[in-house]
mmCIF file of C-alpha atoms in Angstrom:
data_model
loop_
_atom_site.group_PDB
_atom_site.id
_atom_site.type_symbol
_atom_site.label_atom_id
_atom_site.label_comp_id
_atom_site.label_asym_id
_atom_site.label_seq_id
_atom_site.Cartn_x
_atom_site.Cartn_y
_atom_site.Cartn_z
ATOM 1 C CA UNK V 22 110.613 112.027 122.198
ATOM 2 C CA UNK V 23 107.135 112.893 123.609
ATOM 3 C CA UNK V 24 106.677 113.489 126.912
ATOM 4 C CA UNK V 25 106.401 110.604 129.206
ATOM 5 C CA UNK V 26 106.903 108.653 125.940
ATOM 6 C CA UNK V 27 108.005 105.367 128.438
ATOM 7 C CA UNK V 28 104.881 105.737 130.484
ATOM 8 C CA UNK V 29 102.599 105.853 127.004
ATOM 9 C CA UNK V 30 104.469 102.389 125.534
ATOM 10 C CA UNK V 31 104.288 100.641 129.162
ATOM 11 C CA UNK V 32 100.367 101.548 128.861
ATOM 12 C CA UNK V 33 100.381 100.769 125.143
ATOM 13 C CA UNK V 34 102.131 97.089 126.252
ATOM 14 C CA UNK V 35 99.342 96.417 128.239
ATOM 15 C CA UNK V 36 96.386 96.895 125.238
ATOM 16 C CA UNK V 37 95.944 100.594 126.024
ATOM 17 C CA UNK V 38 94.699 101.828 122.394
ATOM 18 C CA UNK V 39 94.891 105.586 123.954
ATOM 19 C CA UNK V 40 98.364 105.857 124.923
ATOM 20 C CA UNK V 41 99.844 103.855 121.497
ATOM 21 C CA UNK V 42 97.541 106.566 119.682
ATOM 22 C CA UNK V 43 99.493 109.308 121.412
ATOM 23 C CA UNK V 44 102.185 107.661 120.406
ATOM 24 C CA UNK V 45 100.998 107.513 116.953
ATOM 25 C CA UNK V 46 100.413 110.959 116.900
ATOM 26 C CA UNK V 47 103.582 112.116 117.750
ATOM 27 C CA UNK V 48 105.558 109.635 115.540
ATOM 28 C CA UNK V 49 103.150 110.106 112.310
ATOM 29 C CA UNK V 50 104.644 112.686 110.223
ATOM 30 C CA UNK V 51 108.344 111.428 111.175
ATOM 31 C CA UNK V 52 107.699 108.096 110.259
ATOM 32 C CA UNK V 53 105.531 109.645 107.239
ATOM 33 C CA UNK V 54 108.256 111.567 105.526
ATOM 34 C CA UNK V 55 111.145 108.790 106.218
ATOM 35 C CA UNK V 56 108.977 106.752 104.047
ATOM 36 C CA UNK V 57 107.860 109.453 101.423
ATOM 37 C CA UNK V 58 111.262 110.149 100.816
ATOM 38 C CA UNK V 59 112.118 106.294 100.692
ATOM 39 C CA UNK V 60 108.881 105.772 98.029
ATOM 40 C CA UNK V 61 108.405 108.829 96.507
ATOM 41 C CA UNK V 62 104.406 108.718 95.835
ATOM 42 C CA UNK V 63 101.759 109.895 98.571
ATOM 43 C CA UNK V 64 99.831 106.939 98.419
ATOM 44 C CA UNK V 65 102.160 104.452 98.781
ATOM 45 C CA UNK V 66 103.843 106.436 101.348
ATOM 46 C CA UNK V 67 100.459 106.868 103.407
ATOM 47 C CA UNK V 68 99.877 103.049 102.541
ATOM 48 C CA UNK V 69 103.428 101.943 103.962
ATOM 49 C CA UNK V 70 102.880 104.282 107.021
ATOM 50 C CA UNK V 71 99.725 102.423 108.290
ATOM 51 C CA UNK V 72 101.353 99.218 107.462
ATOM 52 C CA UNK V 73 103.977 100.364 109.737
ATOM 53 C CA UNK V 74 101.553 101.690 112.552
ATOM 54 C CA UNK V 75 99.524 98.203 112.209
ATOM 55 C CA UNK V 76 102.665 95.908 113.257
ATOM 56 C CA UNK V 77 103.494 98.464 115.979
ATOM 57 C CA UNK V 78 100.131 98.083 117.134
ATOM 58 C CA UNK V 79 100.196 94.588 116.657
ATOM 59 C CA UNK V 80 103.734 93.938 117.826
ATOM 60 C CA UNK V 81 103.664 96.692 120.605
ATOM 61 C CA UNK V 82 103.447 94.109 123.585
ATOM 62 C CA UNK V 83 107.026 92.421 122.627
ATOM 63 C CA UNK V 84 108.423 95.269 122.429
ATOM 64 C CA UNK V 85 111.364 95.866 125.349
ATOM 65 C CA UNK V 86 113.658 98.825 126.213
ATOM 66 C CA UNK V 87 117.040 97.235 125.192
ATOM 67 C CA UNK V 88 119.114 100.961 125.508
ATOM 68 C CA UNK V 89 117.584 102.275 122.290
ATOM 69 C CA UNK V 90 114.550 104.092 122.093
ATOM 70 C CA UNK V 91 110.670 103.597 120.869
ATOM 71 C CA UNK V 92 111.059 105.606 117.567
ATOM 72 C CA UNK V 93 114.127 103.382 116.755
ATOM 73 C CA UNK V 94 111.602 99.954 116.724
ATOM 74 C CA UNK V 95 109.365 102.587 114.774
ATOM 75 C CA UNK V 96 112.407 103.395 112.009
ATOM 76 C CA UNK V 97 112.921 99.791 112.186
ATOM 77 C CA UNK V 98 109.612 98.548 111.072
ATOM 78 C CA UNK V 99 109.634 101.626 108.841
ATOM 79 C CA UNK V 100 112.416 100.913 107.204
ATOM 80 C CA UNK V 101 111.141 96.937 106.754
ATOM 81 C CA UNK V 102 107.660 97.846 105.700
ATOM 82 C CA UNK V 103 109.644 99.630 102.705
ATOM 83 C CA UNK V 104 112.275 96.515 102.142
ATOM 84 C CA UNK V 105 108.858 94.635 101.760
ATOM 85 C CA UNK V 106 107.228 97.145 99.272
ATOM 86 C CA UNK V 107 110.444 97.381 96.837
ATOM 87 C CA UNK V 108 110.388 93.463 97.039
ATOM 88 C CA UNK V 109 106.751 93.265 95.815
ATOM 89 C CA UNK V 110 106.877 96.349 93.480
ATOM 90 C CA UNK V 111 108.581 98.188 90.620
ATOM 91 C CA UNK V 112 108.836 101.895 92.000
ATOM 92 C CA UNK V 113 108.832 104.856 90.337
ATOM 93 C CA UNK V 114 109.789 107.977 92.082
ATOM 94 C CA UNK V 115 108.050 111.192 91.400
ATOM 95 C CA UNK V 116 109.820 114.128 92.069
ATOM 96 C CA UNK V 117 106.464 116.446 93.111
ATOM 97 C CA UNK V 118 105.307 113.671 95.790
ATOM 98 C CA UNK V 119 108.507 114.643 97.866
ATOM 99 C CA UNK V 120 108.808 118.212 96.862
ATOM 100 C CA UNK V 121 109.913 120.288 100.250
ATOM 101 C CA UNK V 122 106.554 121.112 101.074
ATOM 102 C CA UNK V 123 105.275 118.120 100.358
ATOM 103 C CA UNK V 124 107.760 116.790 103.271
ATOM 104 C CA UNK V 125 107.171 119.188 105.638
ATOM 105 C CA UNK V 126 110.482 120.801 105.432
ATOM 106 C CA UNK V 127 110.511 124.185 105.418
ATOM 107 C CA UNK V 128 112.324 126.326 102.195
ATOM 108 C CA UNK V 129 115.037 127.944 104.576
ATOM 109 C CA UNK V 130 116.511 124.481 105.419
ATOM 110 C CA UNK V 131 116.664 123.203 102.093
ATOM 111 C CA UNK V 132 118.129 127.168 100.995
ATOM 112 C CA UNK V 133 120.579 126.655 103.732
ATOM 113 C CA UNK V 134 121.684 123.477 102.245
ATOM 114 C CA UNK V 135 123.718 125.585 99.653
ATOM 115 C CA UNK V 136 121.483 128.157 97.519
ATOM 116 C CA UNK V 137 122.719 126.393 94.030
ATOM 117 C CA UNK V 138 122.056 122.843 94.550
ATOM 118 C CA UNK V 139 118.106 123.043 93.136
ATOM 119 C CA UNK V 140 115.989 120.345 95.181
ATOM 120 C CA UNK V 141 115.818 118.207 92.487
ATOM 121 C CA UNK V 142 119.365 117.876 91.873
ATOM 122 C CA UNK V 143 119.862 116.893 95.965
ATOM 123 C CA UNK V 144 116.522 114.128 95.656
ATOM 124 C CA UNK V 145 118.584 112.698 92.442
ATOM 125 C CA UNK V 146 121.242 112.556 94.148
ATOM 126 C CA UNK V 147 119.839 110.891 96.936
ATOM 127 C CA UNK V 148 118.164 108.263 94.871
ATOM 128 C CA UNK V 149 121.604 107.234 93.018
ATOM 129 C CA UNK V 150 122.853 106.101 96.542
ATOM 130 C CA UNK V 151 122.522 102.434 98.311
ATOM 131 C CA UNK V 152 119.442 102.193 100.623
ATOM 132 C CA UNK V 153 121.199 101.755 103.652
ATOM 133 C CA UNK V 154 123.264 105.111 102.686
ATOM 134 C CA UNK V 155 119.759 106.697 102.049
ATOM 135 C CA UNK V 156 118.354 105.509 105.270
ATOM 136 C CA UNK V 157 121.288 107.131 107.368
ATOM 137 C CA UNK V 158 121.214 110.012 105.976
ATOM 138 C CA UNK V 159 117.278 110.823 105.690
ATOM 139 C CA UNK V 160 117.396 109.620 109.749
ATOM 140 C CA UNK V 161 120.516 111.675 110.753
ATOM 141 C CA UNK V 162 119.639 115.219 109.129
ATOM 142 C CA UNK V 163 115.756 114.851 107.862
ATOM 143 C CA UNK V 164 114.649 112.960 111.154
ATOM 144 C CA UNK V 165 117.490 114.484 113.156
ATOM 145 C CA UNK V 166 118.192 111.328 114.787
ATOM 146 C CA UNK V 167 121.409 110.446 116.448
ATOM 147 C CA UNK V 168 123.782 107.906 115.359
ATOM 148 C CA UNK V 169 122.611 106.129 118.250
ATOM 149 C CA UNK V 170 119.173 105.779 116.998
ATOM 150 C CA UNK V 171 119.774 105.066 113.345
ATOM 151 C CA UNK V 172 122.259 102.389 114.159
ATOM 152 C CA UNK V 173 119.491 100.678 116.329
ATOM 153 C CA UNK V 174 117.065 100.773 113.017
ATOM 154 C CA UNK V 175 119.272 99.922 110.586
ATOM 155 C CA UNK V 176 120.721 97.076 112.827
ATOM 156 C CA UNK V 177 124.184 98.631 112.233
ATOM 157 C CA UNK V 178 127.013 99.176 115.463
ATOM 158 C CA UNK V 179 127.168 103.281 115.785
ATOM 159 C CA UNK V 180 130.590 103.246 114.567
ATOM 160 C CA UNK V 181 129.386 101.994 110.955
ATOM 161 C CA UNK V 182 126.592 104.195 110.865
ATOM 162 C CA UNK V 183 129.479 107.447 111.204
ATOM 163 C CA UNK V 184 131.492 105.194 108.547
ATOM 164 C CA UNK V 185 128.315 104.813 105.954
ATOM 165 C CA UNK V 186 127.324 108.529 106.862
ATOM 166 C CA UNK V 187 130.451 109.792 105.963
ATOM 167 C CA UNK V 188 130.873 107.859 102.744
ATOM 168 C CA UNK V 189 127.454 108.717 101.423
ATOM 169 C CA UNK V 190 128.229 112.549 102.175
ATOM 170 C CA UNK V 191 130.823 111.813 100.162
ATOM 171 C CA UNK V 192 129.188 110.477 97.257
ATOM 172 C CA UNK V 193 126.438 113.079 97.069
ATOM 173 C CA UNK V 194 129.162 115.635 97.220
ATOM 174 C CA UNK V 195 130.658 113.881 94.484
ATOM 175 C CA UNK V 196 127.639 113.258 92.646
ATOM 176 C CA UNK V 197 126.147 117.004 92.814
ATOM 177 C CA UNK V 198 129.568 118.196 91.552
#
């Protein structure tokens, strides 16, 4: 959350292009890599994220503090603005746009992960699950969101979000076997 982040959307409400680009700052490479890992090429990716920063901007004013916070609307229209894209296109993934690096994630996370499960084997994985099940998990431990906030962007109750967490754990486990 960035500091004074409710001050910054109250001013952003009200027009204030300064405070929503603060805003946009902070939130960039978040809502970047949820969607490069979603769309696997850089250009879409950067395509889909201004898409996404363009209804914010656009939308910004209706926005209203219902318990969950700013970044979950952001996931939200994220997470739409990618819905949209598979609707209109045939996507292939390419395994070098969302290399670590290329997400911003350093090695020792990924090495941490377990040492024998190779990148490409985890991103594989990933891609064999149901979006929803992707979604969760790239929120909960790429984004490190809480269940909290990835139930508000996936429009889930917190206590399905644990449930679809826990089953797509379970089916990468299974699937990396």
């Amino acid at each position: 959350m960035v500091e004074g982040e409710q001050n910054l959307v109250k001013q952003a409400k009200k027009g204030d292009s300064e405070a929503f680009g603060l805003l946009y700052e902070h939130y960039l490479p978040k809502i970047y890599r949820f969607i490069l890992i979603k769309v696997g090429h850089k250009e879409q990716a950067e395509d889909i994220t201004h898409l996404t920063f363009l209804r914010a901007w656009e939308n910004v004013s209706r926005y209203q503090y219902r318990g969950y916070s700013f970044s979950s609307w952001l996931y939200r229209i994220a997470r739409n603005a990618v819905i949209d894209h598979y609707r209109k296109n045939t996507v292939q993934i390419s395994i070098e746009d969302v290399s670590p690096e290329a997400l911003g994630i350093d090695n020792s996370l990924i090495e941490s992960i377990d040492t024998k499960i190779k990148w490409e084997e985890l991103f594989g994985a990933i891609q064999t699950l149901k979006d929803v099940e992707q979604d969760v998990l790239i929120m909960r431990f790429v984004e490190d969101l809480t269940h909290q906030e990835v139930a508000e962007a996936v429009d889930k109750t917190e206590g399905a979000v644990k449930v679809i967490q826990h089953r797509a754990l379970k089916k990468l486990k299974e699937n990396l076997k």
